[in-house]
Amino acid sequence: MMFAHGFGCDQNMWRFVAPAFEKDFRTVLFDHVGAGGSDLGAYEKTKYSSLAGYADEVVEMGRELDLRDAVFVGHSVSGMIGVLAAGKAPGMFGKLVLVGPSARYIDDEGYKGGFSAKQIEELLQFLESNHMGWSAQMAPMIMGNPDRPELGQELTNSFCRTDPEIAKAFARVTFTSDNRGDLARVAVPTLVLQCSEDIIAAQEVGDFVNHTIPNSRMIVLKATGHCPNLSAPEEVISAMRTFV
Amino acid sequence: MNDAHLDFGDMIENAPCAYVSLSPGGRIELANHTFLSWTGYAADQTAGKRLSEFLTMAGRIYYETHIAPLLRMQGSFEEFAIDVIKADGQPLQMIANASERRDADGKPLSIRLALIRATDRRRYEQELLGAREIAKASEKAAEERLQREHEASELREQFIAVLGHDLRNPLASISAGTRILDRTAQTEKEHQVIAMMQTTVIRMAGLIDNVLDLARGRLGGGIGLDRDAGKPLEPVLMGVVDELRLASPGRVIEAEFKINHAVNCDRSRIGQMLSNLLGNALTHGASNKPVVVHAVTRDESFELWVSNAGEPIPAAAMDKLFEPFFRANAHTSRQGLGLGLYIASQIAKAHGGELTVSSTREATRFTFSMPLLPADA
């Protein structure tokens, strides 16, 4: 069972959920290249300028780990990364769990994604105001000494640290993506976990994903917000258990 | 009521920061007076509403994707920017600290945020970011300009190399032609003209050699050496002196050689250097005074110097003497390309030695010295 985090954080997003499946599954947690503890040297602007690049990364890992018929659990934008990865490597993933997925964030004719293009531009600008404890001075200590985490400990923020340039690029990739055309091609059973009152991926956005993927069902969680894996892990775990 | 300022509740209500307490689900449960007065909302407009509703869309996304998960993971998050929409619809830029209050089992009870206004600070940050972007762009532009310059200069030097090379063959034909003519020349006048043509050919060949060496050195090839300690250096140096004596009738060149040790050098390169130094001395030295050439081996070094009388080199010109294309004031038509001293210094360097200059009212002297290394070094 492979857990993929979304925009904004790293594999710590799954810290309350993944352990519950360790008994029945081999669990795989990772940070997307550019996020968390990943090797920033491996970040290539071109490769990671589309979700397909992130899906390639997932497939590369799946091949390395020899995953067959695995469960892919993707939060937020990683839901679509999983949809793409499953299409790229048939047989690697036998089931998809999409937590708070959205096939397109920006409104389009006949489609409501929840955001306007202008609002997404504002987000990209706003991200520059939030460096997440990352400064040019600290960056070499964090990046250059992954084996010595104590060097980074004086930072107030120890999770979800991201190079602001990469964070901005990932935000752009995430919020300008459009994967509506990929949903119908999903060939494996899919579970959509939909939160109540999620402003990132609203009910109708989740409905669209659920209706368009051929073999999909949806569970609407009582949990509010966009991160039920942190705010309501038990509910997420029991919903997943009905499926896997 | 005079003690109201000592009341703890008053301290919270009228704190110099906005202070808000949320339910774990993100709904506003308590907001202090400062928050309400800064934002312009009444207490009943905020109570029970989700904080997200009072944020800009960018702020909402950021709150949901960063702040809410971080508070669950690490319990607190500090110094983040957040934009609140005021009752009048205007955004209020703020900086906040947030922490999660938990019960004994670690379950969240509430989320507390302390916010301060940061309009000026955020504007200042934006200006800094803008300045950084401008600096980056101008650095990139400068690099591109430099790259273009570099490419253009490389092309020029390649052109020089090709031109120099192609000039050698016609010059060789002229040289051969003058030798043929010399055999059948009848009058003294004819012999003189032919001799003059031959010295001109030698001079041109020297110029072409210098140009080719420049191009090679600049194009990364450097000056190649073919060292040979086993053959005598003195005849080569004497040959250069004779050649220039022939080419400069009426000038006196005094030569003194004391070469007692083998000199592990490229003899034709040292000859080329002497030719350049002598040519320079004849051009710039006083024409009624002799030019002196001196070559000597000492215990561990070989020294070759050329000196001439005349006006000293101006101090301002001293630094640039060994740069390519440097020419002193063009007071005579016999000026070359300004490559002679540059090539001579390159030859000196290639031998692990150096070329130095001293210039006084009495004499101007260029001195080459190189270490005497065993042949196999």
Short mmCIF file of C-alpha atoms in Angstrom, two decimals, chain A residues 83-219:
data_model
loop_
_atom_site.label_atom_id
_atom_site.label_comp_id
_atom_site.label_asym_id
_atom_site.label_seq_id
_atom_site.Cartn_x
_atom_site.Cartn_y
_atom_site.Cartn_z
CA VAL A 83 -4.78 8.09 -11.64
CA LEU A 84 -1.99 8.90 -14.12
CA ALA A 85 0.47 6.39 -12.61
CA ALA A 86 -2.11 3.59 -12.74
CA GLY A 87 -2.58 4.31 -16.44
CA LYS A 88 1.18 4.39 -17.12
CA ALA A 89 1.92 1.06 -15.43
CA PRO A 90 -0.96 -1.39 -15.76
CA GLY A 91 -0.78 -4.10 -13.09
CA MET A 92 1.24 -2.00 -10.64
CA PHE A 93 -1.82 -0.69 -8.80
CA GLY A 94 -4.93 -2.82 -8.27
CA LYS A 95 -6.91 -0.22 -6.33
CA LEU A 96 -6.96 3.53 -5.90
CA VAL A 97 -7.99 5.46 -2.81
CA LEU A 98 -8.40 9.16 -3.58
CA VAL A 99 -8.68 11.45 -0.55
CA GLY A 100 -10.13 14.85 -1.41
CA PRO A 101 -9.39 14.56 -5.16
CA SER A 102 -10.07 17.20 -7.79
CA ALA A 103 -9.73 16.69 -11.54
CA ARG A 104 -9.51 20.44 -12.14
CA TYR A 105 -9.33 23.31 -9.64
CA ILE A 106 -10.09 26.22 -11.95
CA ASP A 107 -13.68 26.75 -13.12
CA ASP A 108 -14.38 25.97 -16.75
CA GLU A 109 -17.40 26.10 -19.00
CA GLY A 110 -19.91 23.65 -17.57
CA TYR A 111 -17.55 22.70 -14.78
CA LYS A 112 -17.12 24.14 -11.31
CA GLY A 113 -13.66 23.58 -9.84
CA GLY A 114 -14.04 26.13 -7.09
CA PHE A 115 -11.38 28.65 -8.12
CA SER A 116 -10.83 31.33 -10.73
CA ALA A 117 -7.55 31.61 -12.60
CA LYS A 118 -6.99 34.98 -10.91
CA GLN A 119 -7.35 33.46 -7.46
CA ILE A 120 -4.72 30.85 -8.28
CA GLU A 121 -2.35 33.58 -9.46
CA GLU A 122 -2.95 35.35 -6.14
CA LEU A 123 -2.13 32.13 -4.31
CA LEU A 124 1.18 31.83 -6.13
CA GLN A 125 2.05 35.39 -5.11
CA PHE A 126 0.87 34.84 -1.57
CA LEU A 127 3.12 31.80 -1.23
CA GLU A 128 6.09 34.11 -1.59
CA SER A 129 5.08 35.75 1.67
CA ASN A 130 5.25 32.42 3.45
CA HIS A 131 8.71 31.00 3.23
CA MET A 132 7.88 28.27 5.77
CA GLY A 133 11.02 28.82 7.77
CA TRP A 134 13.13 28.55 4.68
CA SER A 135 15.81 31.11 4.07
CA ALA A 136 18.81 31.09 1.82
CA GLN A 137 20.92 31.01 4.95
CA MET A 138 19.31 27.89 6.36
CA ALA A 139 18.82 26.05 3.11
CA PRO A 140 22.39 24.73 2.82
CA MET A 141 22.19 23.29 6.35
CA ILE A 142 18.94 21.50 5.63
CA MET A 143 19.92 20.32 2.18
CA GLY A 144 23.58 19.59 2.75
CA ASN A 145 23.27 17.48 5.89
CA PRO A 146 20.29 15.16 5.61
CA ASP A 147 22.06 12.75 7.95
CA ARG A 148 22.35 15.40 10.65
CA PRO A 149 18.78 16.54 11.29
CA GLU A 150 19.84 18.35 14.49
CA LEU A 151 21.26 21.10 12.30
CA GLY A 152 17.76 21.99 11.21
CA GLN A 153 16.22 21.70 14.65
CA GLU A 154 16.60 25.32 15.60
CA LEU A 155 14.02 26.06 12.95
CA THR A 156 10.58 26.70 14.39
CA ASN A 157 9.02 24.56 11.74
CA SER A 158 10.30 21.04 11.30
CA PHE A 159 7.64 19.61 8.98
CA CYS A 160 6.68 20.55 5.48
CA ARG A 161 9.74 22.67 4.88
CA THR A 162 10.02 23.33 1.19
CA ASP A 163 12.20 25.49 -0.97
CA PRO A 164 9.80 28.36 -1.79
CA GLU A 165 10.68 28.20 -5.48
CA ILE A 166 9.75 24.51 -5.61
CA ALA A 167 6.65 25.07 -3.48
CA LYS A 168 5.51 27.71 -5.93
CA ALA A 169 6.20 25.46 -8.92
CA PHE A 170 4.30 22.56 -7.30
CA ALA A 171 1.40 24.89 -6.48
CA ARG A 172 1.29 26.00 -10.11
CA VAL A 173 1.35 22.42 -11.37
CA THR A 174 -1.32 21.39 -8.88
CA PHE A 175 -3.80 24.19 -9.28
CA THR A 176 -3.54 24.58 -13.03
CA SER A 177 -3.84 20.84 -13.73
CA ASP A 178 -6.75 19.41 -15.68
CA ASN A 179 -7.16 15.66 -15.53
CA ARG A 180 -10.84 15.38 -16.39
CA GLY A 181 -9.95 13.48 -19.53
CA ASP A 182 -7.93 10.89 -17.62
CA LEU A 183 -10.67 9.76 -15.24
CA ALA A 184 -12.66 7.66 -17.72
CA ARG A 185 -9.55 5.60 -18.47
CA VAL A 186 -9.10 4.43 -14.88
CA ALA A 187 -9.37 0.65 -15.10
CA VAL A 188 -9.14 -0.29 -11.42
CA PRO A 189 -11.64 -0.10 -8.54
CA THR A 190 -11.50 3.33 -6.94
CA LEU A 191 -12.65 4.75 -3.63
CA VAL A 192 -13.20 8.51 -3.31
CA LEU A 193 -13.11 9.87 0.23
CA GLN A 194 -14.94 13.18 0.30
CA CYS A 195 -14.78 15.59 3.24
CA SER A 196 -17.61 17.78 4.39
CA GLU A 197 -16.97 21.50 3.92
CA ASP A 198 -13.76 21.12 1.97
CA ILE A 199 -12.96 24.38 0.20
CA ILE A 200 -10.10 22.87 -1.79
CA ALA A 201 -12.15 19.99 -3.19
CA ALA A 202 -15.86 20.63 -2.74
CA GLN A 203 -18.58 17.98 -2.82
CA GLU A 204 -19.41 18.57 -6.50
CA VAL A 205 -15.72 18.30 -7.44
CA GLY A 206 -15.58 14.91 -5.68
CA ASP A 207 -18.86 13.89 -7.31
CA PHE A 208 -17.41 14.61 -10.75
CA VAL A 209 -14.40 12.37 -10.05
CA ASN A 210 -16.61 9.64 -8.61
CA HIS A 211 -19.07 9.69 -11.55
CA THR A 212 -16.43 9.83 -14.27
CA ILE A 213 -14.23 6.99 -13.06
CA PRO A 214 -16.00 3.83 -14.28
CA ASN A 215 -15.59 1.60 -11.25
CA SER A 216 -15.69 4.12 -8.41
CA ARG A 217 -17.61 4.61 -5.22
CA MET A 218 -17.59 7.47 -2.76
CA ILE A 219 -17.73 7.74 0.99
#
